[in-house]
Short mmCIF file of N, CA and C in Angstrom, two decimals:
data_model
loop_
_atom_site.label_atom_id
_atom_site.label_comp_id
_atom_site.label_asym_id
_atom_site.label_seq_id
_atom_site.Cartn_x
_atom_site.Cartn_y
_atom_site.Cartn_z
N MET A 1 76.73 87.13 98.86
CA MET A 1 78.10 87.54 99.11
C MET A 1 78.74 88.00 97.81
N ASN A 2 79.40 89.13 97.88
CA ASN A 2 80.11 89.64 96.71
C ASN A 2 81.54 89.10 96.73
N PRO A 3 81.93 88.35 95.71
CA PRO A 3 83.26 87.74 95.72
C PRO A 3 84.38 88.68 95.25
N ALA A 4 84.08 89.94 95.00
CA ALA A 4 85.09 90.84 94.44
C ALA A 4 86.28 91.04 95.39
N LEU A 5 86.01 91.23 96.67
CA LEU A 5 87.10 91.48 97.61
C LEU A 5 88.01 90.26 97.77
N PRO A 6 87.47 89.04 98.01
CA PRO A 6 88.38 87.89 98.09
C PRO A 6 89.15 87.67 96.80
N LEU A 7 88.51 87.90 95.65
CA LEU A 7 89.21 87.72 94.37
C LEU A 7 90.33 88.76 94.23
N ALA A 8 90.07 89.98 94.65
CA ALA A 8 91.11 91.02 94.56
C ALA A 8 92.29 90.68 95.47
N VAL A 9 91.99 90.24 96.69
CA VAL A 9 93.07 89.90 97.63
C VAL A 9 93.89 88.73 97.08
N LEU A 10 93.20 87.69 96.61
CA LEU A 10 93.93 86.53 96.06
C LEU A 10 94.73 86.92 94.82
N GLY A 11 94.18 87.80 94.00
CA GLY A 11 94.90 88.26 92.81
C GLY A 11 96.15 89.03 93.17
N LEU A 12 96.08 89.86 94.19
CA LEU A 12 97.25 90.64 94.59
C LEU A 12 98.32 89.75 95.25
N VAL A 13 97.89 88.80 96.06
CA VAL A 13 98.86 87.87 96.66
C VAL A 13 99.52 87.04 95.56
N ASP A 14 98.73 86.58 94.61
CA ASP A 14 99.28 85.83 93.48
C ASP A 14 100.25 86.68 92.68
N ALA A 15 99.96 87.95 92.52
CA ALA A 15 100.87 88.84 91.78
C ALA A 15 102.20 88.99 92.51
N ALA A 16 102.16 89.09 93.84
CA ALA A 16 103.40 89.19 94.61
C ALA A 16 104.23 87.91 94.46
N PHE A 17 103.58 86.76 94.52
CA PHE A 17 104.30 85.50 94.32
C PHE A 17 104.80 85.38 92.88
N SER A 18 104.06 85.91 91.94
CA SER A 18 104.52 85.88 90.54
C SER A 18 105.78 86.71 90.39
N GLY A 19 105.83 87.86 91.06
CA GLY A 19 107.04 88.67 91.04
C GLY A 19 108.22 87.91 91.62
N TYR A 20 107.98 87.21 92.72
CA TYR A 20 109.04 86.40 93.32
C TYR A 20 109.49 85.30 92.36
N ARG A 21 108.53 84.60 91.75
CA ARG A 21 108.89 83.51 90.83
C ARG A 21 109.69 84.03 89.64
N ALA A 22 109.38 85.24 89.18
CA ALA A 22 110.14 85.81 88.06
C ALA A 22 111.59 86.04 88.45
N TYR A 23 111.85 86.29 89.73
CA TYR A 23 113.20 86.58 90.21
C TYR A 23 113.93 85.32 90.67
N ALA A 24 113.23 84.36 91.21
CA ALA A 24 113.85 83.20 91.86
C ALA A 24 114.84 82.50 90.94
N GLY A 25 116.01 82.23 91.50
CA GLY A 25 117.04 81.52 90.76
C GLY A 25 117.87 82.41 89.86
N ARG A 26 117.66 83.70 89.86
CA ARG A 26 118.40 84.60 88.97
C ARG A 26 119.61 85.23 89.65
N ASP A 27 119.73 85.02 90.94
CA ASP A 27 120.75 85.71 91.72
C ASP A 27 121.48 84.68 92.58
N ALA A 28 122.81 84.62 92.48
CA ALA A 28 123.59 83.63 93.22
C ALA A 28 123.99 84.12 94.60
N ARG A 29 123.68 85.34 94.96
CA ARG A 29 124.04 85.83 96.28
C ARG A 29 123.32 85.04 97.37
N ILE A 30 123.97 84.88 98.51
CA ILE A 30 123.37 84.11 99.60
C ILE A 30 122.32 84.95 100.33
N ARG A 31 122.68 86.15 100.68
CA ARG A 31 121.73 87.03 101.38
C ARG A 31 121.05 87.92 100.34
N ARG A 32 119.83 87.60 100.09
CA ARG A 32 119.12 88.36 99.06
C ARG A 32 117.69 88.71 99.46
N GLN A 33 117.51 88.96 100.74
CA GLN A 33 116.17 89.26 101.22
C GLN A 33 115.61 90.54 100.60
N ARG A 34 116.46 91.57 100.47
CA ARG A 34 115.97 92.81 99.86
C ARG A 34 115.56 92.59 98.41
N ALA A 35 116.35 91.80 97.70
CA ALA A 35 116.01 91.53 96.30
C ALA A 35 114.71 90.74 96.19
N VAL A 36 114.49 89.82 97.12
CA VAL A 36 113.24 89.03 97.11
C VAL A 36 112.05 89.95 97.40
N VAL A 37 112.20 90.82 98.37
CA VAL A 37 111.11 91.76 98.70
C VAL A 37 110.87 92.69 97.52
N ARG A 38 111.94 93.18 96.90
CA ARG A 38 111.80 94.06 95.73
C ARG A 38 111.09 93.33 94.59
N ALA A 39 111.43 92.06 94.37
CA ALA A 39 110.78 91.28 93.31
C ALA A 39 109.29 91.09 93.60
N ALA A 40 108.97 90.80 94.86
CA ALA A 40 107.55 90.63 95.22
C ALA A 40 106.79 91.95 95.05
N LEU A 41 107.43 93.06 95.41
CA LEU A 41 106.77 94.37 95.24
C LEU A 41 106.60 94.72 93.77
N ARG A 42 107.58 94.34 92.95
CA ARG A 42 107.42 94.56 91.51
C ARG A 42 106.24 93.76 90.97
N GLY A 43 106.13 92.52 91.39
CA GLY A 43 104.99 91.71 90.96
C GLY A 43 103.67 92.29 91.45
N LEU A 44 103.68 92.78 92.69
CA LEU A 44 102.47 93.38 93.25
C LEU A 44 102.07 94.63 92.47
N ALA A 45 103.05 95.44 92.12
CA ALA A 45 102.75 96.67 91.36
C ALA A 45 102.19 96.35 89.98
N VAL A 46 102.84 95.41 89.30
CA VAL A 46 102.36 95.03 87.96
C VAL A 46 100.98 94.38 88.06
N GLY A 47 100.81 93.51 89.06
CA GLY A 47 99.52 92.86 89.24
C GLY A 47 98.41 93.85 89.58
N SER A 48 98.74 94.86 90.36
CA SER A 48 97.74 95.88 90.69
C SER A 48 97.24 96.59 89.45
N VAL A 49 98.14 96.88 88.56
CA VAL A 49 97.74 97.57 87.32
C VAL A 49 96.96 96.61 86.41
N LEU A 50 97.47 95.39 86.26
CA LEU A 50 96.81 94.44 85.36
C LEU A 50 95.44 94.01 85.88
N LEU A 51 95.28 93.95 87.19
CA LEU A 51 93.99 93.53 87.73
C LEU A 51 92.94 94.63 87.66
N LEU A 52 93.34 95.82 87.25
CA LEU A 52 92.33 96.85 86.99
C LEU A 52 91.55 96.53 85.71
N VAL A 53 92.16 95.79 84.80
CA VAL A 53 91.52 95.49 83.52
C VAL A 53 90.23 94.69 83.71
N PRO A 54 90.23 93.60 84.52
CA PRO A 54 88.94 92.92 84.71
C PRO A 54 87.93 93.78 85.47
N ALA A 55 88.40 94.64 86.36
CA ALA A 55 87.47 95.53 87.05
C ALA A 55 86.82 96.50 86.05
N LEU A 56 87.62 97.01 85.14
CA LEU A 56 87.07 97.89 84.11
C LEU A 56 86.14 97.12 83.18
N THR A 57 86.49 95.88 82.89
CA THR A 57 85.62 95.06 82.05
C THR A 57 84.27 94.83 82.73
N ALA A 58 84.30 94.51 84.00
CA ALA A 58 83.04 94.32 84.74
C ALA A 58 82.24 95.62 84.79
N GLY A 59 82.94 96.74 84.97
CA GLY A 59 82.25 98.03 84.95
C GLY A 59 81.60 98.31 83.61
N ALA A 60 82.29 97.96 82.53
CA ALA A 60 81.71 98.16 81.20
C ALA A 60 80.50 97.26 80.98
N VAL A 61 80.59 96.02 81.48
CA VAL A 61 79.45 95.11 81.36
C VAL A 61 78.24 95.70 82.08
N LEU A 62 78.46 96.22 83.27
CA LEU A 62 77.36 96.81 84.03
C LEU A 62 76.84 98.08 83.38
N LEU A 63 77.74 98.86 82.80
CA LEU A 63 77.36 100.12 82.19
C LEU A 63 76.48 99.92 80.96
N PHE A 64 76.80 98.90 80.17
CA PHE A 64 76.08 98.68 78.92
C PHE A 64 74.98 97.62 79.03
N ALA A 65 74.73 97.10 80.21
CA ALA A 65 73.69 96.08 80.38
C ALA A 65 72.30 96.71 80.32
N GLU A 66 71.36 95.96 79.75
CA GLU A 66 69.98 96.45 79.70
C GLU A 66 69.37 96.47 81.10
N ASP A 67 69.68 95.46 81.90
CA ASP A 67 69.21 95.39 83.28
C ASP A 67 70.44 95.28 84.19
N PRO A 68 70.95 96.41 84.71
CA PRO A 68 72.18 96.37 85.51
C PRO A 68 72.07 95.50 86.77
N ASP A 69 70.90 95.46 87.39
CA ASP A 69 70.76 94.64 88.59
C ASP A 69 70.94 93.15 88.28
N ARG A 70 70.31 92.74 87.18
CA ARG A 70 70.45 91.33 86.77
C ARG A 70 71.89 91.03 86.34
N ALA A 71 72.52 91.98 85.64
CA ALA A 71 73.92 91.79 85.23
C ALA A 71 74.84 91.71 86.44
N TYR A 72 74.55 92.54 87.47
CA TYR A 72 75.36 92.50 88.69
C TYR A 72 75.23 91.14 89.37
N GLU A 73 74.00 90.62 89.45
CA GLU A 73 73.80 89.30 90.06
C GLU A 73 74.53 88.22 89.27
N ALA A 74 74.48 88.32 87.95
CA ALA A 74 75.18 87.33 87.13
C ALA A 74 76.69 87.42 87.35
N LEU A 75 77.21 88.64 87.42
CA LEU A 75 78.65 88.78 87.66
C LEU A 75 79.04 88.27 89.05
N ALA A 76 78.19 88.53 90.05
CA ALA A 76 78.48 88.04 91.40
C ALA A 76 78.45 86.51 91.44
N ASP A 77 77.46 85.92 90.76
CA ASP A 77 77.41 84.45 90.71
C ASP A 77 78.60 83.89 89.94
N GLY A 78 78.96 84.55 88.86
CA GLY A 78 80.14 84.11 88.10
C GLY A 78 81.42 84.26 88.90
N GLY A 79 81.51 85.33 89.68
CA GLY A 79 82.68 85.52 90.54
C GLY A 79 82.79 84.43 91.59
N THR A 80 81.65 84.02 92.12
CA THR A 80 81.66 82.92 93.08
C THR A 80 82.11 81.63 92.40
N GLY A 81 81.61 81.40 91.18
CA GLY A 81 82.05 80.23 90.42
C GLY A 81 83.52 80.29 90.09
N PHE A 82 84.05 81.49 89.83
CA PHE A 82 85.48 81.67 89.56
C PHE A 82 86.30 81.40 90.80
N LEU A 83 85.74 81.75 91.95
CA LEU A 83 86.47 81.67 93.21
C LEU A 83 86.70 80.24 93.68
N VAL A 84 85.79 79.32 93.38
CA VAL A 84 85.87 77.97 93.93
C VAL A 84 87.16 77.25 93.51
N PRO A 85 87.52 77.18 92.22
CA PRO A 85 88.79 76.52 91.86
C PRO A 85 90.00 77.28 92.40
N ILE A 86 89.88 78.60 92.49
CA ILE A 86 91.01 79.38 93.00
C ILE A 86 91.22 79.09 94.49
N TRP A 87 90.13 78.90 95.23
CA TRP A 87 90.26 78.52 96.64
C TRP A 87 90.92 77.15 96.76
N ALA A 88 90.56 76.21 95.91
CA ALA A 88 91.18 74.88 95.94
C ALA A 88 92.68 75.00 95.69
N TYR A 89 93.07 75.82 94.74
CA TYR A 89 94.49 76.04 94.45
C TYR A 89 95.18 76.69 95.64
N THR A 90 94.53 77.68 96.22
CA THR A 90 95.10 78.37 97.38
C THR A 90 95.28 77.42 98.55
N LEU A 91 94.31 76.54 98.76
CA LEU A 91 94.41 75.56 99.84
C LEU A 91 95.59 74.62 99.61
N ALA A 92 95.77 74.15 98.38
CA ALA A 92 96.89 73.25 98.08
C ALA A 92 98.22 73.96 98.29
N VAL A 93 98.32 75.21 97.87
CA VAL A 93 99.56 75.97 98.07
C VAL A 93 99.79 76.19 99.57
N GLY A 94 98.73 76.50 100.29
CA GLY A 94 98.86 76.71 101.73
C GLY A 94 99.32 75.45 102.46
N ILE A 95 98.82 74.29 102.05
CA ILE A 95 99.25 73.03 102.67
C ILE A 95 100.72 72.79 102.37
N SER A 96 101.15 73.10 101.16
CA SER A 96 102.55 72.92 100.80
C SER A 96 103.45 73.84 101.63
N PHE A 97 103.04 75.09 101.79
CA PHE A 97 103.82 76.02 102.62
C PHE A 97 103.82 75.57 104.08
N ALA A 98 102.68 75.12 104.59
CA ALA A 98 102.61 74.66 105.97
C ALA A 98 103.52 73.46 106.19
N SER A 99 103.59 72.57 105.19
CA SER A 99 104.48 71.42 105.29
C SER A 99 105.93 71.87 105.34
N TYR A 100 106.27 72.87 104.55
CA TYR A 100 107.64 73.38 104.52
C TYR A 100 108.04 73.93 105.89
N PHE A 101 107.15 74.66 106.51
CA PHE A 101 107.50 75.28 107.78
C PHE A 101 107.35 74.32 108.96
N ALA A 102 106.48 73.32 108.87
CA ALA A 102 106.23 72.43 110.00
C ALA A 102 107.15 71.22 110.03
N LEU A 103 107.55 70.74 108.88
CA LEU A 103 108.35 69.51 108.83
C LEU A 103 109.83 69.83 109.01
N PRO A 104 110.63 68.81 109.34
CA PRO A 104 112.08 69.02 109.37
C PRO A 104 112.60 69.46 107.99
N TYR A 105 113.82 69.98 107.96
CA TYR A 105 114.35 70.64 106.76
C TYR A 105 114.21 69.80 105.49
N ARG A 106 114.72 68.58 105.50
CA ARG A 106 114.69 67.76 104.28
C ARG A 106 113.27 67.37 103.87
N ALA A 107 112.46 66.97 104.83
CA ALA A 107 111.08 66.59 104.51
C ALA A 107 110.29 67.81 104.05
N GLY A 108 110.56 68.96 104.68
CA GLY A 108 109.87 70.18 104.27
C GLY A 108 110.26 70.61 102.87
N THR A 109 111.55 70.49 102.56
CA THR A 109 112.01 70.84 101.22
C THR A 109 111.41 69.90 100.18
N LEU A 110 111.35 68.62 100.52
CA LEU A 110 110.75 67.64 99.61
C LEU A 110 109.26 67.93 99.41
N ALA A 111 108.57 68.24 100.49
CA ALA A 111 107.14 68.57 100.38
C ALA A 111 106.94 69.82 99.53
N MET A 112 107.84 70.77 99.68
CA MET A 112 107.75 72.01 98.89
C MET A 112 108.00 71.71 97.41
N ALA A 113 109.00 70.88 97.13
CA ALA A 113 109.32 70.57 95.73
C ALA A 113 108.20 69.78 95.06
N PHE A 114 107.63 68.82 95.80
CA PHE A 114 106.55 68.03 95.23
C PHE A 114 105.22 68.78 95.22
N GLY A 115 105.11 69.77 96.09
CA GLY A 115 103.86 70.53 96.13
C GLY A 115 103.86 71.72 95.20
N LEU A 116 104.81 72.63 95.39
CA LEU A 116 104.76 73.88 94.63
C LEU A 116 105.20 73.74 93.19
N GLY A 117 106.10 72.82 92.91
CA GLY A 117 106.53 72.64 91.51
C GLY A 117 105.37 72.27 90.60
N PRO A 118 104.68 71.17 90.88
CA PRO A 118 103.53 70.83 90.04
C PRO A 118 102.40 71.85 90.11
N LEU A 119 102.23 72.49 91.26
CA LEU A 119 101.16 73.49 91.36
C LEU A 119 101.45 74.70 90.48
N THR A 120 102.72 75.06 90.38
CA THR A 120 103.07 76.18 89.49
C THR A 120 102.76 75.82 88.04
N LEU A 121 103.08 74.59 87.67
CA LEU A 121 102.79 74.16 86.30
C LEU A 121 101.28 74.04 86.05
N ALA A 122 100.54 73.66 87.09
CA ALA A 122 99.09 73.47 86.93
C ALA A 122 98.30 74.78 87.08
N ARG A 123 98.98 75.86 87.35
CA ARG A 123 98.30 77.14 87.59
C ARG A 123 97.38 77.55 86.43
N PRO A 124 97.81 77.46 85.17
CA PRO A 124 96.90 77.81 84.07
C PRO A 124 95.67 76.90 84.02
N LEU A 125 95.82 75.64 84.42
CA LEU A 125 94.66 74.74 84.43
C LEU A 125 93.64 75.18 85.49
N PHE A 126 94.13 75.62 86.64
CA PHE A 126 93.21 76.12 87.66
C PHE A 126 92.52 77.39 87.18
N VAL A 127 93.25 78.24 86.46
CA VAL A 127 92.63 79.46 85.93
C VAL A 127 91.56 79.08 84.89
N ALA A 128 91.85 78.08 84.06
CA ALA A 128 90.85 77.62 83.08
C ALA A 128 89.63 77.05 83.80
N GLY A 129 89.87 76.31 84.88
CA GLY A 129 88.76 75.80 85.68
C GLY A 129 87.95 76.93 86.31
N ALA A 130 88.65 77.97 86.74
CA ALA A 130 87.95 79.13 87.30
C ALA A 130 87.09 79.82 86.24
N CYS A 131 87.61 79.90 85.02
CA CYS A 131 86.81 80.49 83.93
C CYS A 131 85.58 79.63 83.65
N ALA A 132 85.75 78.32 83.69
CA ALA A 132 84.59 77.44 83.51
C ALA A 132 83.59 77.63 84.65
N GLY A 133 84.09 77.81 85.86
CA GLY A 133 83.22 78.09 86.99
C GLY A 133 82.46 79.40 86.83
N ALA A 134 83.15 80.40 86.26
CA ALA A 134 82.47 81.68 86.01
C ALA A 134 81.38 81.52 84.97
N LEU A 135 81.64 80.71 83.94
CA LEU A 135 80.63 80.47 82.91
C LEU A 135 79.41 79.75 83.49
N VAL A 136 79.68 78.72 84.28
CA VAL A 136 78.58 77.96 84.87
C VAL A 136 77.80 78.82 85.87
N GLY A 137 78.52 79.61 86.66
CA GLY A 137 77.85 80.40 87.69
C GLY A 137 77.12 81.62 87.17
N GLY A 138 77.69 82.30 86.16
CA GLY A 138 77.10 83.57 85.77
C GLY A 138 76.85 83.80 84.30
N GLY A 139 77.24 82.87 83.47
CA GLY A 139 76.97 83.02 82.04
C GLY A 139 78.14 83.64 81.28
N TRP A 140 77.84 84.07 80.06
CA TRP A 140 78.89 84.52 79.14
C TRP A 140 79.56 85.81 79.58
N THR A 141 78.82 86.73 80.16
CA THR A 141 79.47 87.97 80.60
C THR A 141 80.43 87.70 81.75
N SER A 142 80.08 86.77 82.61
CA SER A 142 80.99 86.39 83.69
C SER A 142 82.21 85.68 83.14
N LEU A 143 82.01 84.88 82.10
CA LEU A 143 83.16 84.25 81.46
C LEU A 143 84.09 85.30 80.88
N LEU A 144 83.53 86.33 80.26
CA LEU A 144 84.36 87.41 79.71
C LEU A 144 85.21 88.06 80.80
N VAL A 145 84.58 88.43 81.90
CA VAL A 145 85.33 89.06 82.99
C VAL A 145 86.32 88.07 83.60
N GLY A 146 85.92 86.83 83.76
CA GLY A 146 86.82 85.82 84.31
C GLY A 146 88.01 85.54 83.41
N ALA A 147 87.77 85.49 82.10
CA ALA A 147 88.88 85.26 81.17
C ALA A 147 89.86 86.43 81.17
N VAL A 148 89.33 87.63 81.26
CA VAL A 148 90.22 88.81 81.34
C VAL A 148 91.02 88.77 82.64
N ALA A 149 90.36 88.41 83.75
CA ALA A 149 91.06 88.33 85.03
C ALA A 149 92.12 87.22 85.01
N GLY A 150 91.77 86.08 84.44
CA GLY A 150 92.74 84.99 84.36
C GLY A 150 93.93 85.35 83.50
N ALA A 151 93.67 85.98 82.36
CA ALA A 151 94.78 86.39 81.49
C ALA A 151 95.66 87.42 82.19
N ALA A 152 95.04 88.34 82.92
CA ALA A 152 95.82 89.35 83.65
C ALA A 152 96.69 88.69 84.71
N ALA A 153 96.13 87.72 85.44
CA ALA A 153 96.91 87.05 86.49
C ALA A 153 98.06 86.25 85.89
N LEU A 154 97.83 85.63 84.74
CA LEU A 154 98.89 84.82 84.13
C LEU A 154 99.95 85.66 83.44
N CYS A 155 99.67 86.92 83.17
CA CYS A 155 100.64 87.80 82.48
C CYS A 155 101.61 88.49 83.43
N VAL A 156 101.35 88.46 84.72
CA VAL A 156 102.22 89.19 85.66
C VAL A 156 103.64 88.63 85.64
N GLU A 157 103.79 87.33 85.82
CA GLU A 157 105.13 86.74 85.90
C GLU A 157 105.94 86.93 84.62
N PRO A 158 105.40 86.66 83.43
CA PRO A 158 106.20 86.91 82.23
C PRO A 158 106.59 88.37 82.05
N TYR A 159 105.69 89.28 82.40
CA TYR A 159 106.03 90.69 82.25
C TYR A 159 107.16 91.09 83.21
N VAL A 160 107.03 90.70 84.47
CA VAL A 160 108.07 91.05 85.45
C VAL A 160 109.40 90.41 85.04
N HIS A 161 109.34 89.17 84.59
CA HIS A 161 110.56 88.49 84.16
C HIS A 161 111.22 89.25 83.00
N ARG A 162 110.48 89.59 81.99
CA ARG A 162 111.07 90.27 80.83
C ARG A 162 111.51 91.69 81.16
N ARG A 163 110.76 92.36 82.02
CA ARG A 163 111.06 93.76 82.33
C ARG A 163 112.30 93.89 83.20
N TRP A 164 112.47 93.02 84.22
CA TRP A 164 113.55 93.22 85.18
C TRP A 164 114.56 92.09 85.23
N TYR A 165 114.21 90.88 84.81
CA TYR A 165 115.10 89.74 85.04
C TYR A 165 115.40 88.96 83.77
N ALA A 166 115.48 89.63 82.66
CA ALA A 166 115.77 88.91 81.42
C ALA A 166 117.17 88.32 81.43
N PHE A 167 118.08 88.94 82.19
CA PHE A 167 119.45 88.46 82.29
C PHE A 167 119.76 88.20 83.76
N PRO A 168 120.63 87.21 84.08
CA PRO A 168 120.99 86.96 85.48
C PRO A 168 121.66 88.18 86.10
N VAL A 169 121.42 88.37 87.39
CA VAL A 169 122.00 89.52 88.10
C VAL A 169 123.48 89.30 88.28
#
């Protein structure tokens, strides 16, 4: 199985949420659905551009490899190793969202605060774990591509924040 498609989908969804997080709490208006959608689209746009960097890195690895077939297998194995911690993070976020929507208002809000708050702070640790998974699964070239992908994913929110939301609306 080639993990490129699930990684790309998860990276783009993460970029949209990063755009939202860069905007959240910056606007005191009550009805702000358009602003939230605009923030998510800004994160998605920035993430789409930044996630091209690991794709180009993987392409360069394949281009300059002595044995491209073996390098492709190593990158695929490393991508699978990268994907495992990211799936665990996605599952935890999904459970937190499901609790928010399934539980009554106060319990759902509490579940969201206890779930998503620490998960947002632990996000770099999951990315580091994913890089370790890429190293174990595919070796040093996979670590290179995984580290570039992780850095790109972690750069979306600060870039969107500085570009559009440095000051409160």
